[in-house]
């Protein structure tokens, strides 16, 4: 059978099933067209993660790997790497801001998990971190084994609680959790003694490290970060995924990782 005939039959079957995969886009503005119409990319980024998404108050600019990825994407979509509205997000706010359409995408240490893939689209991972622990130097805590019975502070909507729970259970120890909505609140809780451990991805902890604290060498649960889009925005998700894969293959992302010492 000729290829054109096979294509015709497959298309006819898809149309009959209502899949519409062989018809042109009809009504509605696609994810990419919406960005083009607005002539700006609305990107949710972190403002407190050095080397990833960090707002530098001396230059009044965002900087880091995730900022550069946003610029590369804006350049592809709009032909202008600076046509971006950066919106600072937290683990708690980034999902809802995608859902309500305030953001086109989130590039903000957003860990790809099977559970989250049911609610959002994630690109291929551009970086993989791990969960770590920040403690006071004076605490005498050296590793996970030392935190039996202590209180671990974690952020709401983050993967940290699950990661620490699993690793603690594997060691046969138990910990208490206190949940906070932002990282500055977690650091204040550590400083005041309300929590004994501040647990989250090591990249994020680095933003809160000071002369009184240390990041322990232990690390748990790989945290692969992906560019995140609204689940219904499949066209944009696929477009972004192709580009991330291209930049992983051609060395663009590894050069940025090196540039930011990650
Ligand atoms: N990366 C982790 C997560 O997605 C930590 C939270 C955060 O990114 O702020 O849950």
Coordinates of C-alpha atoms and ligand atoms in Angstrom, one line a residue:
X1 CA 0.0 0.0 0.0
X2 CA 1.3 3.5 -0.8
X3 CA 2.4 5.7 2.1
X4 CA -0.1 8.4 1.2
X5 CA -2.9 5.9 1.4
X6 CA -1.7 4.6 4.8
X7 CA -1.6 8.2 6.1
X8 CA -5.1 8.9 4.7
X9 CA -6.5 5.8 6.5
X10 CA -4.8 6.6 9.8
X11 CA -6.0 10.3 9.6
X12 CA -9.6 9.2 8.7
X13 CA -9.5 6.8 11.7
X14 CA -8.2 9.6 14.0
X15 CA -10.8 12.1 12.9
X16 CA -13.5 9.5 13.3
X17 CA -12.3 9.0 16.9
X18 CA -12.4 12.7 17.5
X19 CA -8.7 12.9 18.0
X20 CA -8.2 15.5 15.3
X21 CA -4.5 14.8 15.1
X22 CA -4.5 15.3 11.3
X23 CA -6.6 18.4 11.2
X24 CA -5.1 21.9 11.5
X25 CA -5.4 23.8 14.8
X26 CA -8.8 25.3 14.8
X27 CA -10.0 27.8 17.3
X28 CA -8.3 29.2 20.4
X29 CA -4.9 30.7 20.8
X30 CA -2.1 28.1 21.3
X31 CA 0.4 28.4 24.0
X32 CA 3.1 29.8 21.7
X33 CA 0.7 32.1 19.9
X34 CA -0.4 33.5 23.3
X35 CA 3.2 34.4 24.1
X36 CA 3.7 35.9 20.6
X37 CA 0.5 37.9 20.9
X38 CA 1.6 39.3 24.3
X39 CA 5.2 39.8 22.9
X40 CA 6.5 38.8 26.3
X41 CA 7.3 35.5 28.0
X42 CA 5.9 35.4 31.6
X43 CA 8.4 33.2 33.4
X44 CA 8.2 32.1 37.1
X45 CA 11.7 31.9 38.6
X46 CA 13.3 31.7 42.0
X47 CA 14.8 34.9 43.4
X48 CA 16.8 33.3 46.2
X49 CA 18.6 30.4 44.7
X50 CA 22.2 31.4 43.8
X51 CA 23.3 30.2 40.4
X52 CA 19.8 29.1 39.4
X53 CA 17.3 32.0 39.9
X54 CA 18.7 34.8 42.0
X55 CA 17.7 38.5 42.1
X56 CA 20.9 40.5 42.5
X57 CA 20.0 43.6 44.4
X58 CA 23.2 45.4 43.3
X59 CA 22.3 45.1 39.6
X60 CA 18.6 44.8 40.0
X61 CA 18.7 41.8 37.7
X62 CA 17.9 38.1 37.8
X63 CA 20.8 35.8 37.2
X64 CA 21.5 32.1 37.0
X65 CA 21.1 29.0 34.9
X66 CA 17.3 29.1 35.0
X67 CA 17.3 32.8 34.0
X68 CA 19.6 32.0 31.0
X69 CA 17.2 29.1 30.0
X70 CA 14.3 31.6 30.0
X71 CA 16.3 34.0 27.9
X72 CA 17.1 31.2 25.4
X73 CA 13.5 30.3 25.2
X74 CA 12.4 33.9 24.8
X75 CA 14.9 34.3 22.0
X76 CA 13.5 31.2 20.2
X77 CA 9.8 32.2 20.6
X78 CA 10.1 36.0 20.3
X79 CA 13.5 36.6 18.7
X80 CA 14.4 38.7 21.8
X81 CA 16.1 37.2 24.9
X82 CA 15.0 40.1 27.0
X83 CA 11.3 40.0 26.2
X84 CA 10.6 38.3 29.6
X85 CA 8.6 39.3 32.7
X86 CA 10.3 37.5 35.5
X87 CA 8.0 36.6 38.4
X88 CA 9.5 35.4 41.6
X89 CA 7.8 32.2 42.8
X90 CA 8.0 29.8 45.7
X91 CA 7.4 26.0 45.9
X92 CA 3.9 26.9 47.1
X93 CA 3.0 29.6 44.5
X94 CA 4.5 28.3 41.3
X95 CA 1.8 25.6 40.5
X96 CA -1.2 27.9 41.1
X97 CA 0.4 30.7 39.0
X98 CA 0.7 28.3 36.1
X99 CA -2.9 27.0 36.6
X100 CA -4.5 30.4 36.6
X101 CA -2.6 31.5 33.5
X102 CA -0.5 34.2 35.1
X103 CA 2.7 32.5 34.0
X104 CA 3.5 30.8 30.7
X105 CA 6.1 28.6 32.3
X106 CA 8.0 28.0 35.5
X107 CA 11.8 27.5 35.5
X108 CA 12.3 27.4 39.3
X109 CA 14.0 24.3 40.7
X110 CA 10.8 22.4 40.0
X111 CA 11.5 18.7 40.6
X112 CA 10.0 16.3 38.1
X113 CA 8.0 13.6 39.9
X114 CA 5.6 11.0 38.6
X115 CA 2.9 12.5 40.8
X116 CA 3.5 16.0 39.5
X117 CA 3.4 14.8 35.9
X118 CA -0.3 14.1 36.4
X119 CA -0.8 17.9 37.0
X120 CA 1.9 19.6 34.9
X121 CA 4.1 19.1 31.9
X122 CA 7.8 18.9 32.5
X123 CA 10.6 19.1 30.0
X124 CA 13.5 16.8 30.0
X125 CA 15.6 17.6 33.2
X126 CA 18.2 20.3 32.6
X127 CA 19.9 19.7 36.0
X128 CA 19.6 17.2 38.9
X129 CA 20.2 18.2 42.5
X130 CA 19.6 16.3 45.8
X131 CA 18.0 17.1 49.1
X132 CA 20.3 18.2 51.9
X133 CA 20.3 19.6 55.4
X134 CA 21.3 22.9 56.8
X135 CA 22.1 22.9 60.6
X136 CA 23.7 25.3 63.1
X137 CA 27.4 24.6 63.5
X138 CA 26.8 24.7 67.3
X139 CA 24.2 21.9 67.0
X140 CA 26.7 19.0 66.9
X141 CA 24.6 17.4 64.1
X142 CA 26.9 15.7 61.6
X143 CA 24.6 13.4 59.6
X144 CA 21.1 12.1 59.2
X145 CA 21.8 9.5 62.0
X146 CA 22.1 12.4 64.5
X147 CA 18.6 13.8 64.0
X148 CA 16.6 11.0 65.6
X149 CA 13.7 12.7 67.5
X150 CA 14.6 16.2 66.3
X151 CA 12.5 18.7 64.3
X152 CA 13.1 19.1 60.6
X153 CA 11.7 22.2 58.9
X154 CA 10.5 21.8 55.3
X155 CA 8.7 24.0 52.8
X156 CA 5.0 23.4 52.0
X157 CA 4.5 21.8 48.5
X158 CA 8.2 20.7 48.4
X159 CA 9.5 17.2 47.9
X160 CA 11.7 17.5 51.0
X161 CA 9.4 15.9 53.6
X162 CA 9.0 12.8 51.6
X163 CA 12.7 12.5 50.9
X164 CA 13.7 12.9 54.5
X165 CA 10.9 10.6 55.7
X166 CA 12.1 7.8 53.4
X167 CA 15.8 8.2 54.2
X168 CA 15.1 8.4 58.0
X169 CA 12.9 5.3 57.8
X170 CA 15.7 3.4 56.0
X171 CA 18.0 4.3 58.9
X172 CA 15.4 3.3 61.5
X173 CA 15.1 6.8 63.0
X174 CA 12.1 9.0 63.3
X175 CA 11.8 12.8 63.0
X176 CA 9.2 15.5 63.5
X177 CA 8.3 17.9 60.8
X178 CA 7.4 21.6 60.9
X179 CA 6.2 23.1 57.6
X180 CA 6.6 26.7 56.5
X181 CA 5.5 28.5 53.4
X182 CA 8.8 30.3 52.6
X183 CA 12.6 29.7 52.9
X184 CA 13.3 32.9 54.9
X185 CA 10.8 31.7 57.5
X186 CA 12.6 28.3 57.6
X187 CA 15.9 30.0 58.1
X188 CA 14.5 32.2 60.9
X189 CA 13.1 29.1 62.5
X190 CA 16.5 27.5 62.4
X191 CA 18.1 30.6 63.9
X192 CA 15.6 30.8 66.7
X193 CA 15.9 27.1 67.6
X194 CA 12.2 26.3 66.6
X195 CA 13.6 23.7 64.2
X196 CA 16.9 21.7 64.4
X197 CA 17.3 21.1 60.7
X198 CA 16.3 23.0 57.5
X199 CA 15.9 20.5 54.8
X200 CA 15.5 21.1 51.0
X201 CA 17.5 20.8 47.8
X202 CA 21.2 21.7 48.4
X203 CA 21.1 24.4 45.7
X204 CA 18.4 26.2 47.7
X205 CA 20.2 25.7 51.0
X206 CA 23.2 27.5 49.6
X207 CA 21.2 30.7 49.5
X208 CA 20.7 30.5 53.2
X209 CA 24.2 29.4 54.3
X210 CA 25.9 31.8 56.7
X211 CA 28.8 31.8 59.1
X212 CA 26.7 30.1 61.9
X213 CA 25.5 27.2 59.7
X214 CA 26.7 24.3 57.6
X215 CA 25.3 22.2 54.9
X216 CA 25.8 18.5 55.9
X217 CA 27.6 16.2 53.4
X218 CA 24.6 13.8 53.4
X219 CA 22.2 14.0 50.4
X220 CA 19.0 12.2 49.5
X221 CA 16.6 11.7 46.7
X222 CA 17.8 13.0 43.3
X223 CA 15.9 16.1 42.3
X224 CA 15.7 16.5 38.5
X225 CA 14.6 20.0 37.5
X226 CA 12.3 20.5 34.4
X227 CA 10.8 23.5 32.7
X228 CA 7.1 23.3 33.8
X229 CA 4.0 24.3 31.9
X230 CA 0.3 24.0 32.4
X231 CA -1.0 20.5 31.7
X232 CA -3.3 21.7 28.9
X233 CA -0.6 23.6 27.2
X234 CA 0.8 20.6 25.5
X235 CA 1.9 22.5 22.4
X236 CA 4.2 24.8 24.4
X237 CA 5.4 21.8 26.5
X238 CA 6.5 19.9 23.4
X239 CA 8.1 22.9 21.9
X240 CA 10.1 23.6 25.1
X241 CA 11.1 19.9 25.5
X242 CA 12.6 19.7 22.0
X243 CA 14.7 22.8 22.7
X244 CA 15.9 21.6 26.1
X245 CA 16.9 18.3 24.6
X246 CA 18.8 20.1 21.8
X247 CA 20.6 22.3 24.4
X248 CA 21.5 19.3 26.5
X249 CA 22.9 17.6 23.4
X250 CA 24.8 20.5 21.9
X251 CA 26.6 21.5 25.1
X252 CA 24.6 24.8 25.7
X253 CA 23.3 23.7 29.1
X254 CA 26.6 22.1 30.3
X255 CA 28.4 25.4 29.4
X256 CA 25.8 27.3 31.5
X257 CA 26.2 24.9 34.4
X258 CA 29.9 25.5 34.3
X259 CA 29.5 29.3 34.0
X260 CA 27.5 29.3 37.2
X261 CA 29.7 26.8 39.0
X262 CA 26.9 24.3 39.6
Ligands
LIG1 N1 12.9 21.2 44.2 C1 12.0 20.8 45.3 C2 10.6 20.6 44.8 O1 10.3 20.9 43.6 C3 12.2 21.7 46.4 C4 11.2 22.9 46.5 C5 11.6 24.1 45.7 O2 11.9 23.9 44.5 O3 11.4 25.2 46.2 O4 9.8 20.3 45.6

